[in-house]
mmCIF file of C-alpha atoms in Angstrom:
data_model
loop_
_atom_site.group_PDB
_atom_site.id
_atom_site.type_symbol
_atom_site.label_atom_id
_atom_site.label_comp_id
_atom_site.label_asym_id
_atom_site.label_seq_id
_atom_site.Cartn_x
_atom_site.Cartn_y
_atom_site.Cartn_z
ATOM 1 C CA UNK M 1 14.957 12.594 -29.520
ATOM 2 C CA UNK M 2 15.136 12.421 -33.498
ATOM 3 C CA UNK M 3 11.665 12.863 -34.020
ATOM 4 C CA UNK M 4 11.043 16.038 -31.738
ATOM 5 C CA UNK M 5 9.543 18.301 -31.947
ATOM 6 C CA UNK M 6 5.964 16.879 -32.884
ATOM 7 C CA UNK M 7 3.749 19.623 -33.217
ATOM 8 C CA UNK M 8 3.113 22.162 -35.709
ATOM 9 C CA UNK M 9 4.246 19.551 -38.371
ATOM 10 C CA UNK M 10 1.439 19.320 -39.812
ATOM 11 C CA UNK M 11 0.430 15.342 -39.879
ATOM 12 C CA UNK M 12 2.031 14.842 -43.488
ATOM 13 C CA UNK M 13 5.119 16.455 -42.996
ATOM 14 C CA UNK M 14 5.052 13.968 -39.799
ATOM 15 C CA UNK M 15 3.745 11.179 -42.038
ATOM 16 C CA UNK M 16 6.879 11.813 -44.213
ATOM 17 C CA UNK M 17 9.202 12.405 -41.280
ATOM 18 C CA UNK M 18 8.273 9.199 -39.399
ATOM 19 C CA UNK M 19 8.899 7.259 -42.729
ATOM 20 C CA UNK M 20 12.135 8.341 -43.809
ATOM 21 C CA UNK M 21 14.086 8.774 -40.769
ATOM 22 C CA UNK M 22 13.688 5.086 -39.598
ATOM 23 C CA UNK M 23 15.217 4.528 -42.972
ATOM 24 C CA UNK M 24 17.792 7.020 -43.155
ATOM 25 C CA UNK M 25 19.102 6.032 -39.896
ATOM 26 C CA UNK M 26 19.272 2.126 -41.103
ATOM 27 C CA UNK M 27 21.102 3.180 -44.545
ATOM 28 C CA UNK M 28 23.450 5.774 -43.952
ATOM 29 C CA UNK M 29 25.790 6.745 -40.501
ATOM 30 C CA UNK M 30 24.508 10.242 -39.841
ATOM 31 C CA UNK M 31 27.155 12.188 -37.757
ATOM 32 C CA UNK M 32 25.758 15.662 -36.720
ATOM 33 C CA UNK M 33 27.645 18.910 -35.609
ATOM 34 C CA UNK M 34 26.734 22.261 -34.261
ATOM 35 C CA UNK M 35 24.383 24.086 -32.644
ATOM 36 C CA UNK M 36 20.812 25.816 -33.668
ATOM 37 C CA UNK M 37 19.187 28.389 -31.627
ATOM 38 C CA UNK M 38 16.343 26.858 -29.943
ATOM 39 C CA UNK M 39 13.440 29.670 -30.506
ATOM 40 C CA UNK M 40 12.839 32.786 -32.856
ATOM 41 C CA UNK M 41 12.686 32.925 -36.177
ATOM 42 C CA UNK M 42 16.252 31.412 -37.739
ATOM 43 C CA UNK M 43 17.278 31.247 -41.477
ATOM 44 C CA UNK M 44 19.715 28.127 -42.790
ATOM 45 C CA UNK M 45 21.712 28.181 -45.916
ATOM 46 C CA UNK M 46 22.952 24.963 -47.136
ATOM 47 C CA UNK M 47 24.720 23.767 -49.608
ATOM 48 C CA UNK M 48 22.872 21.254 -52.300
ATOM 49 C CA UNK M 49 24.227 18.073 -53.527
ATOM 50 C CA UNK M 50 21.499 15.920 -53.666
ATOM 51 C CA UNK M 51 17.520 15.480 -53.181
ATOM 52 C CA UNK M 52 18.622 13.570 -50.097
ATOM 53 C CA UNK M 53 19.685 16.874 -48.387
ATOM 54 C CA UNK M 54 16.158 18.414 -47.607
ATOM 55 C CA UNK M 55 15.628 14.965 -45.668
ATOM 56 C CA UNK M 56 19.302 15.191 -44.165
ATOM 57 C CA UNK M 57 18.418 18.550 -42.829
ATOM 58 C CA UNK M 58 15.150 18.053 -41.850
ATOM 59 C CA UNK M 59 16.949 15.640 -39.347
ATOM 60 C CA UNK M 60 19.369 17.570 -38.649
ATOM 61 C CA UNK M 61 16.837 20.550 -37.708
ATOM 62 C CA UNK M 62 14.892 18.454 -35.556
ATOM 63 C CA UNK M 63 17.500 16.966 -33.479
ATOM 64 C CA UNK M 64 18.265 20.721 -33.082
ATOM 65 C CA UNK M 65 14.418 20.907 -31.462
ATOM 66 C CA UNK M 66 13.582 23.075 -35.040
ATOM 67 C CA UNK M 67 10.991 22.279 -37.802
ATOM 68 C CA UNK M 68 12.530 23.791 -40.730
ATOM 69 C CA UNK M 69 10.019 25.401 -43.164
ATOM 70 C CA UNK M 70 11.121 24.911 -47.463
ATOM 71 C CA UNK M 71 11.091 27.570 -50.293
ATOM 72 C CA UNK M 72 10.752 24.682 -53.230
ATOM 73 C CA UNK M 73 9.682 25.221 -56.813
ATOM 74 C CA UNK M 74 5.496 25.486 -56.833
ATOM 75 C CA UNK M 75 5.029 22.667 -59.229
ATOM 76 C CA UNK M 76 5.692 20.709 -56.085
ATOM 77 C CA UNK M 77 2.528 21.505 -54.325
ATOM 78 C CA UNK M 78 0.607 20.357 -57.772
ATOM 79 C CA UNK M 79 2.504 16.076 -57.258
ATOM 80 C CA UNK M 80 -0.060 13.625 -55.384
ATOM 81 C CA UNK M 81 1.470 13.048 -51.537
ATOM 82 C CA UNK M 82 4.110 15.627 -52.153
ATOM 83 C CA UNK M 83 1.546 18.627 -52.407
ATOM 84 C CA UNK M 84 -0.074 17.190 -48.858
ATOM 85 C CA UNK M 85 3.729 17.376 -47.171
ATOM 86 C CA UNK M 86 4.811 21.218 -48.795
ATOM 87 C CA UNK M 87 0.706 22.457 -47.867
ATOM 88 C CA UNK M 88 0.220 20.868 -44.221
ATOM 89 C CA UNK M 89 4.163 21.277 -43.338
ATOM 90 C CA UNK M 90 4.214 25.123 -43.743
ATOM 91 C CA UNK M 91 6.559 25.103 -46.518
ATOM 92 C CA UNK M 92 6.669 28.330 -48.890
ATOM 93 C CA UNK M 93 5.935 27.888 -53.020
ATOM 94 C CA UNK M 94 8.132 29.725 -55.109
ATOM 95 C CA UNK M 95 6.766 30.469 -58.836
ATOM 96 C CA UNK M 96 10.175 31.222 -60.359
ATOM 97 C CA UNK M 97 10.439 33.366 -63.103
ATOM 98 C CA UNK M 98 6.969 34.556 -63.055
ATOM 99 C CA UNK M 99 5.457 37.864 -61.493
ATOM 100 C CA UNK M 100 4.379 35.962 -58.131
ATOM 101 C CA UNK M 101 8.366 34.904 -57.402
ATOM 102 C CA UNK M 102 7.827 37.804 -54.736
ATOM 103 C CA UNK M 103 5.407 35.830 -53.063
ATOM 104 C CA UNK M 104 7.662 33.732 -51.341
ATOM 105 C CA UNK M 105 10.493 36.665 -49.854
ATOM 106 C CA UNK M 106 6.956 37.675 -48.571
ATOM 107 C CA UNK M 107 6.190 34.225 -47.156
ATOM 108 C CA UNK M 108 9.735 33.753 -45.645
ATOM 109 C CA UNK M 109 10.050 37.140 -44.214
ATOM 110 C CA UNK M 110 6.501 35.897 -41.993
ATOM 111 C CA UNK M 111 7.627 32.825 -41.420
ATOM 112 C CA UNK M 112 10.661 34.158 -39.746
ATOM 113 C CA UNK M 113 8.610 36.945 -38.338
ATOM 114 C CA UNK M 114 6.255 34.437 -36.476
ATOM 115 C CA UNK M 115 9.619 32.749 -35.096
ATOM 116 C CA UNK M 116 9.636 30.370 -37.828
ATOM 117 C CA UNK M 117 13.484 28.012 -39.055
ATOM 118 C CA UNK M 118 13.211 28.613 -42.482
ATOM 119 C CA UNK M 119 15.491 26.678 -44.749
ATOM 120 C CA UNK M 120 17.520 28.071 -48.114
ATOM 121 C CA UNK M 121 19.610 26.138 -50.642
ATOM 122 C CA UNK M 122 21.205 30.015 -52.491
ATOM 123 C CA UNK M 123 22.707 27.351 -55.298
ATOM 124 C CA UNK M 124 18.480 26.765 -56.168
ATOM 125 C CA UNK M 125 19.732 23.843 -57.606
ATOM 126 C CA UNK M 126 22.880 20.969 -56.973
ATOM 127 C CA UNK M 127 26.384 22.511 -57.573
ATOM 128 C CA UNK M 128 27.492 22.013 -60.780
ATOM 129 C CA UNK M 129 31.352 21.357 -59.774
ATOM 130 C CA UNK M 130 33.184 18.549 -60.574
ATOM 131 C CA UNK M 131 34.432 18.669 -57.109
ATOM 132 C CA UNK M 132 31.016 19.230 -55.321
ATOM 133 C CA UNK M 133 31.760 22.912 -54.062
ATOM 134 C CA UNK M 134 29.207 25.087 -54.125
ATOM 135 C CA UNK M 135 28.223 27.531 -56.990
ATOM 136 C CA UNK M 136 29.922 30.861 -57.658
ATOM 137 C CA UNK M 137 26.139 31.644 -58.869
ATOM 138 C CA UNK M 138 23.651 32.135 -56.453
ATOM 139 C CA UNK M 139 20.680 33.751 -55.626
ATOM 140 C CA UNK M 140 20.291 36.260 -52.893
ATOM 141 C CA UNK M 141 16.883 35.357 -51.469
ATOM 142 C CA UNK M 142 18.291 34.312 -47.711
ATOM 143 C CA UNK M 143 20.088 37.493 -47.989
ATOM 144 C CA UNK M 144 17.776 39.677 -48.633
ATOM 145 C CA UNK M 145 15.217 37.693 -45.678
ATOM 146 C CA UNK M 146 18.495 38.050 -43.027
ATOM 147 C CA UNK M 147 18.808 42.278 -44.386
ATOM 148 C CA UNK M 148 14.547 42.594 -44.074
ATOM 149 C CA UNK M 149 14.295 39.991 -40.343
ATOM 150 C CA UNK M 150 17.875 40.360 -38.501
ATOM 151 C CA UNK M 151 17.399 36.719 -38.231
ATOM 152 C CA UNK M 152 20.581 35.031 -37.769
ATOM 153 C CA UNK M 153 21.874 33.384 -40.711
ATOM 154 C CA UNK M 154 23.091 29.650 -40.114
ATOM 155 C CA UNK M 155 25.276 28.126 -42.503
ATOM 156 C CA UNK M 156 24.985 24.058 -43.095
ATOM 157 C CA UNK M 157 26.528 21.863 -45.065
ATOM 158 C CA UNK M 158 25.828 18.308 -46.155
ATOM 159 C CA UNK M 159 28.790 16.570 -46.913
ATOM 160 C CA UNK M 160 27.745 12.251 -48.255
ATOM 161 C CA UNK M 161 24.488 12.553 -49.798
ATOM 162 C CA UNK M 162 25.995 13.303 -53.543
ATOM 163 C CA UNK M 163 26.735 9.060 -52.449
ATOM 164 C CA UNK M 164 24.047 8.317 -51.144
ATOM 165 C CA UNK M 165 21.664 9.592 -54.201
ATOM 166 C CA UNK M 166 23.613 11.413 -56.400
ATOM 167 C CA UNK M 167 22.111 13.941 -58.640
ATOM 168 C CA UNK M 168 20.968 12.555 -61.145
ATOM 169 C CA UNK M 169 20.020 8.904 -60.103
ATOM 170 C CA UNK M 170 16.725 7.669 -59.749
ATOM 171 C CA UNK M 171 17.581 5.526 -56.650
ATOM 172 C CA UNK M 172 19.291 5.750 -53.678
ATOM 173 C CA UNK M 173 22.627 3.933 -53.380
ATOM 174 C CA UNK M 174 22.567 2.004 -50.185
ATOM 175 C CA UNK M 175 25.801 -0.287 -50.222
ATOM 176 C CA UNK M 176 28.209 0.093 -48.897
ATOM 177 C CA UNK M 177 26.535 1.882 -45.805
ATOM 178 C CA UNK M 178 26.921 5.567 -47.001
ATOM 179 C CA UNK M 179 28.761 8.616 -43.716
ATOM 180 C CA UNK M 180 26.584 11.688 -44.274
ATOM 181 C CA UNK M 181 27.852 14.598 -42.442
ATOM 182 C CA UNK M 182 25.208 17.578 -41.462
ATOM 183 C CA UNK M 183 27.582 20.551 -40.051
ATOM 184 C CA UNK M 184 26.251 24.073 -38.425
ATOM 185 C CA UNK M 185 27.877 26.666 -38.211
ATOM 186 C CA UNK M 186 28.244 29.906 -36.172
ATOM 187 C CA UNK M 187 25.780 32.910 -37.741
ATOM 188 C CA UNK M 188 27.321 34.414 -39.770
ATOM 189 C CA UNK M 189 27.704 38.384 -39.083
ATOM 190 C CA UNK M 190 25.830 41.332 -41.418
ATOM 191 C CA UNK M 191 25.582 43.236 -38.188
ATOM 192 C CA UNK M 192 27.276 46.365 -40.474
ATOM 193 C CA UNK M 193 25.316 45.913 -43.474
ATOM 194 C CA UNK M 194 21.792 48.066 -43.991
ATOM 195 C CA UNK M 195 19.687 48.921 -46.596
ATOM 196 C CA UNK M 196 18.374 45.735 -49.372
ATOM 197 C CA UNK M 197 20.221 48.378 -51.968
ATOM 198 C CA UNK M 198 22.428 45.066 -54.624
ATOM 199 C CA UNK M 199 25.135 45.847 -52.888
ATOM 200 C CA UNK M 200 24.093 45.029 -49.679
ATOM 201 C CA UNK M 201 22.463 42.163 -51.273
ATOM 202 C CA UNK M 202 25.322 40.915 -52.896
ATOM 203 C CA UNK M 203 28.258 41.806 -49.750
ATOM 204 C CA UNK M 204 25.480 40.024 -47.262
ATOM 205 C CA UNK M 205 25.249 36.590 -49.979
ATOM 206 C CA UNK M 206 28.670 36.470 -50.874
ATOM 207 C CA UNK M 207 29.737 36.273 -46.813
ATOM 208 C CA UNK M 208 26.911 33.835 -46.416
ATOM 209 C CA UNK M 209 28.427 31.715 -49.369
ATOM 210 C CA UNK M 210 31.901 32.339 -47.978
ATOM 211 C CA UNK M 211 30.783 30.573 -44.643
ATOM 212 C CA UNK M 212 29.429 27.578 -46.270
ATOM 213 C CA UNK M 213 32.020 27.103 -48.367
ATOM 214 C CA UNK M 214 34.789 27.760 -45.763
ATOM 215 C CA UNK M 215 33.090 24.849 -43.397
ATOM 216 C CA UNK M 216 32.326 22.605 -45.505
ATOM 217 C CA UNK M 217 36.179 22.909 -46.219
ATOM 218 C CA UNK M 218 37.071 22.459 -42.643
ATOM 219 C CA UNK M 219 34.448 19.324 -42.878
ATOM 220 C CA UNK M 220 36.591 17.707 -45.780
ATOM 221 C CA UNK M 221 39.802 18.944 -44.681
ATOM 222 C CA UNK M 222 40.448 20.431 -48.132
ATOM 223 C CA UNK M 223 41.225 23.858 -49.805
ATOM 224 C CA UNK M 224 38.339 25.088 -52.321
ATOM 225 C CA UNK M 225 39.088 26.267 -55.452
ATOM 226 C CA UNK M 226 40.039 30.220 -55.914
ATOM 227 C CA UNK M 227 37.619 31.876 -57.995
#
């Protein structure tokens, strides 16, 4: 069931999934909770702890019958094999700190309007918090796309990926076997926010990050720091 759906994945994206899923299944204890809309455009907004996060969120989304499309730095499109996966999988390149950066925004809007599932990591990097709580410095891209399209934003949290593949590690730590939780919450209510001015974007972004933090706190059974 984890390898469905197949149609629309592209050869290289599909190959990467088929190679990585068995490794993930054998080396970890995966626990999924929550639901995604089964059809129509949807945005996923996830915390970010590890380079393993795109793999685990992909596994969760496929389990829910969705094929996630990622926003990722454009330099990855030039990397052998990874570039093939990115192009074939319909992912969206981000030209960071350039005049072309808005192209990623338009690419995400178009994907959502086609009914795709698009994944954002609003922190645009790993959390720098020593206790792995979401960063307070985040990008507003997912909020901008949500307000432009009206698509639901589903908060998603990873927990345990940082133990499997720490932020600065080159290789995963397979022993002892790690437990990884992926949890999706209810869509964030942005229905009362109109426009895409700075105030609207800030409010929408705060709600999205608040939902992610609350979901992680519930999963961990802890209280996040007061900021």
